[in-house]
CSV table of C-alpha atoms in Angstrom, one decimal:
chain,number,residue,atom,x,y,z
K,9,UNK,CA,31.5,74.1,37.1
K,10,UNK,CA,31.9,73.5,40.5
K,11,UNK,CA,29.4,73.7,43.6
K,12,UNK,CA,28.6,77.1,45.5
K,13,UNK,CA,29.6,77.3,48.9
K,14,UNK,CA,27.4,79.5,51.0
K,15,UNK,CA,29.3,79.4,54.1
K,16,UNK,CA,32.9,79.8,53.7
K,17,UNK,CA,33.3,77.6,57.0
K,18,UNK,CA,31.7,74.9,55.3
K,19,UNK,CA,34.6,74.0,52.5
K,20,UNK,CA,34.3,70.1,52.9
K,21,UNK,CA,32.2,68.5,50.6
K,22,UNK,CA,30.6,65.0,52.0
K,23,UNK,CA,28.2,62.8,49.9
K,24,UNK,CA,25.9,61.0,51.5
K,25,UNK,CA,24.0,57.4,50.2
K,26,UNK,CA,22.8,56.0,53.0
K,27,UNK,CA,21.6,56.6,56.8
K,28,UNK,CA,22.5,60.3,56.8
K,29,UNK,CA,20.1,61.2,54.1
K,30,UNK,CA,16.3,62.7,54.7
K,31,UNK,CA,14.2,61.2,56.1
K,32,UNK,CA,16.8,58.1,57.4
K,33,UNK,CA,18.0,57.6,61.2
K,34,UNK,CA,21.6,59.4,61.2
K,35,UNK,CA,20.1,62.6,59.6
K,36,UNK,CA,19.3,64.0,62.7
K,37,UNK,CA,23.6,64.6,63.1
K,38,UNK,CA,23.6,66.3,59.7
K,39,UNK,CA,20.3,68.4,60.9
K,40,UNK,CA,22.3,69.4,64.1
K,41,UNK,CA,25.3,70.7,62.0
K,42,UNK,CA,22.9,72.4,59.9
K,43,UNK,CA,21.2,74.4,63.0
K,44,UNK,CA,24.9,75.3,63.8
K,45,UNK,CA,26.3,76.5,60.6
K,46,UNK,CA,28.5,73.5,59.9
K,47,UNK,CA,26.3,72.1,57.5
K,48,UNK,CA,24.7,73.2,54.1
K,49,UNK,CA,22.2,71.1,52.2
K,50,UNK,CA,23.6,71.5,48.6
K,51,UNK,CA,21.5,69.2,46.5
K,52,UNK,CA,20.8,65.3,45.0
K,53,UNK,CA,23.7,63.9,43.0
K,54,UNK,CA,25.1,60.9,41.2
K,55,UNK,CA,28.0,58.8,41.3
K,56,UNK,CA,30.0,59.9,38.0
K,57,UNK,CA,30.8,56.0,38.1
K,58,UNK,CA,29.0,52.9,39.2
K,59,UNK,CA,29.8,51.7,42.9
K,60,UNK,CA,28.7,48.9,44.4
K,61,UNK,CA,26.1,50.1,47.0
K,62,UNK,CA,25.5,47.3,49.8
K,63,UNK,CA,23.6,46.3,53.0
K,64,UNK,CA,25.3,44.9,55.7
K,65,UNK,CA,24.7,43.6,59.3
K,66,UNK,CA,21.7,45.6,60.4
K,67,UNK,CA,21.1,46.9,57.3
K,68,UNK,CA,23.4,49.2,57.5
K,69,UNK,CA,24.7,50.7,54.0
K,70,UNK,CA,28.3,50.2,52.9
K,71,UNK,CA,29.6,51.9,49.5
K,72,UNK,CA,32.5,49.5,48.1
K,73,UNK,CA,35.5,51.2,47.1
K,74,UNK,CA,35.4,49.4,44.0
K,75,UNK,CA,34.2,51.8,40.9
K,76,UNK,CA,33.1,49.9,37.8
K,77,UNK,CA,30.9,47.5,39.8
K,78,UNK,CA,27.3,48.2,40.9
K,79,UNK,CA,25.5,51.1,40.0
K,80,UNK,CA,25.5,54.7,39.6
K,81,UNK,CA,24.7,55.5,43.4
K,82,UNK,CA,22.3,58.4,44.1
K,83,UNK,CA,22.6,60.3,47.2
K,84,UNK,CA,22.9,63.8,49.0
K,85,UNK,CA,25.5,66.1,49.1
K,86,UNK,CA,26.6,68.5,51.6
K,87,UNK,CA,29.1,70.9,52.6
K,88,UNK,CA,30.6,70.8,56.0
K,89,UNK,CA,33.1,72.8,58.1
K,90,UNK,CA,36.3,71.1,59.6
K,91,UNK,CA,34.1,70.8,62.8
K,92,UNK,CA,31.3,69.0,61.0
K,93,UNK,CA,33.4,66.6,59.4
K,94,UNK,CA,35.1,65.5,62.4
K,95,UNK,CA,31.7,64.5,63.8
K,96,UNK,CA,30.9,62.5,61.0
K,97,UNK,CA,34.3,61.0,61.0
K,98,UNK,CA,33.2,60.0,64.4
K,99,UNK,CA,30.3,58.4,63.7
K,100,UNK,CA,31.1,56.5,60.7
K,101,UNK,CA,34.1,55.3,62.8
K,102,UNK,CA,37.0,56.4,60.3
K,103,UNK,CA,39.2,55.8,63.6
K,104,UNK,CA,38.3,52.1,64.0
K,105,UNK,CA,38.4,50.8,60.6
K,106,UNK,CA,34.3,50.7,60.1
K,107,UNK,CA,34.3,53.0,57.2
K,108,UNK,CA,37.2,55.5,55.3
K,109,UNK,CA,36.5,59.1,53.7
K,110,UNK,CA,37.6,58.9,50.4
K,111,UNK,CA,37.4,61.0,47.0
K,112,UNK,CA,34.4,60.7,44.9
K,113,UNK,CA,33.1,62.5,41.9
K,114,UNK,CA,29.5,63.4,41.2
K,115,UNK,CA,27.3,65.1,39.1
K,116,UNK,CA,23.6,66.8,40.1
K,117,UNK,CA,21.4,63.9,39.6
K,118,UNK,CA,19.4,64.7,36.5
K,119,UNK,CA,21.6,67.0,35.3
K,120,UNK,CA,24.3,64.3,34.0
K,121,UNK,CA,25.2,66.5,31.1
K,122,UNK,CA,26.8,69.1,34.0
K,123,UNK,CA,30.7,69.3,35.1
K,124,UNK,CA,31.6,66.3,37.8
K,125,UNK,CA,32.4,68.1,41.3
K,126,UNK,CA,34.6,66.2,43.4
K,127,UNK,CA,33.4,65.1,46.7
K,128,UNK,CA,34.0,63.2,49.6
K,129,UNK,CA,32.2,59.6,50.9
K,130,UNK,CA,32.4,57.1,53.5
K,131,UNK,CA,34.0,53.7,51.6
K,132,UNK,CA,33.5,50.3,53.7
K,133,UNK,CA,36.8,50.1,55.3
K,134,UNK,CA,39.6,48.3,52.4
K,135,UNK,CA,39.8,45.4,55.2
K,136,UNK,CA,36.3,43.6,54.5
K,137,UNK,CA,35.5,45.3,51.0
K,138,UNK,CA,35.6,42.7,48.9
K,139,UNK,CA,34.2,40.3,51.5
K,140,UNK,CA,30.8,42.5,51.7
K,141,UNK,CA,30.7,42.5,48.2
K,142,UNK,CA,30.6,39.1,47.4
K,143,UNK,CA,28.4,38.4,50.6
K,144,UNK,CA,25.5,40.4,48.9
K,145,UNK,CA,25.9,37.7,45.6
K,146,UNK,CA,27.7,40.9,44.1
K,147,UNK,CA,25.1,42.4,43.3
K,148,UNK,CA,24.1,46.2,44.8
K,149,UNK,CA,21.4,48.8,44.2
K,150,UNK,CA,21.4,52.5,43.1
K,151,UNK,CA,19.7,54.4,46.2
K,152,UNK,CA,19.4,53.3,49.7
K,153,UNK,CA,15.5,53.6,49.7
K,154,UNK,CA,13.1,52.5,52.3
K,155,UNK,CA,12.9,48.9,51.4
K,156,UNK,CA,16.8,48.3,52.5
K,157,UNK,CA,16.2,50.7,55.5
K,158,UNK,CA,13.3,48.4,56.7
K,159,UNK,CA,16.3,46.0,59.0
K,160,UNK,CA,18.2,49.0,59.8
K,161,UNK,CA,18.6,48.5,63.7
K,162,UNK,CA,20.2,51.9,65.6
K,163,UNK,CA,23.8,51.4,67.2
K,164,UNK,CA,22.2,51.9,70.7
K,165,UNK,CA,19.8,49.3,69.9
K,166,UNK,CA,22.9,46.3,68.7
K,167,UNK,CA,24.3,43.7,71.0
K,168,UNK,CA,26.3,45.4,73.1
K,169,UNK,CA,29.2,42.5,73.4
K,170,UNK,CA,30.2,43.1,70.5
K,171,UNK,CA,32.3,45.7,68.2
K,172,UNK,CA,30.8,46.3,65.1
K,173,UNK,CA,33.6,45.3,63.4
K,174,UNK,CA,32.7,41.9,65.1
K,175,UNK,CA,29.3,41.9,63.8
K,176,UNK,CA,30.9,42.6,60.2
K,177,UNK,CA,33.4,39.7,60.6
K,178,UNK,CA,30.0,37.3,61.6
K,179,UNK,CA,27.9,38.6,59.1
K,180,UNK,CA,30.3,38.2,56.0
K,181,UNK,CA,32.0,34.8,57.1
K,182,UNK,CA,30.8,31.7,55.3
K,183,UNK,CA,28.0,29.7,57.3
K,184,UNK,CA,29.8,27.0,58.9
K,185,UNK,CA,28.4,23.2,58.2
């Protein structure tokens, strides 16, 4: 069974855990693609594995690339023309090294029992994966709720003197003595 696209321009399917969701501060990019056509709202789903789901600097959420660790993540799935994705490409900053768009397979949250559909998410860049991991005592949670949200501090709001791949280097190096 696989998911019902709408709008034939929107053929990429993108899920989302984290500050893209409802209700969160990035969704406001997702609502603009919707008011464009680029965008269709297709439902809540589930990780058909567990991820490790993880807060970074700022709060900001990082699924780990690493399936068999964490939790069954819960998140939003959408479906995006080639447009839409290349603004979300852009502002997870695929380009940089902040995050990579990689496979995923999900199933309709509370409908488990339902054919996987394959997806696509944003993975914590390969290059400080494992290092975000063990900085959060390897240990992750299943949604990014309110509660991990609470730090979340906008890009525009950061220290500007630094890259955010700086501010990942500083927050997952070990404190010095």
């Amino acid at each position: 069974m696989g998911v019902e696209l709408e709008n034939s321009n929107c053929t990429n399917l993108v899920f989302t855990y984290g500050t893209l969701k409802r209700g969160f501060a990035n969704h406001v990019l997702l609502q603009d693609l919707m008011r464009t056509g680029d965008a269709v709202f297709k439902g809540t789903y589930r990780t058909l594995q567990k991820y490790p789901l993880v807060c970074g600097p700022y709060s900001v959420p990082f699924l780990l690339n690493m399936a068999g660790s964490g939790l069954r993540v819960t998140g939003e799935l959408y479906a995006v023309s080639a447009r839409g994705l290349d603004r979300l490409d852009e502002l997870e900053g695929t380009s940089c090294g902040h995050y990579e768009r990689r496979p995923i397979h999900l199933t309709p949250a509370g409908e488990e029992e339902l054919l996987p559909c394959a997806a696509q998410a944003y993975y914590a860049h390969k290059s400080y994966e494992e290092e975000m991991w063990k900085r959060n005592g390897r240990k992750g949670f299943g949604v990014y709720s309110e509660k991990e949200a609470k730090g979340y501090v906008k890009r525009k709001d950061r220290p500007q003197n630094l890259s955010f791949l700086d501010h990942i280097r500083i927050f997952i190096s070990p404190p010095s003595d």
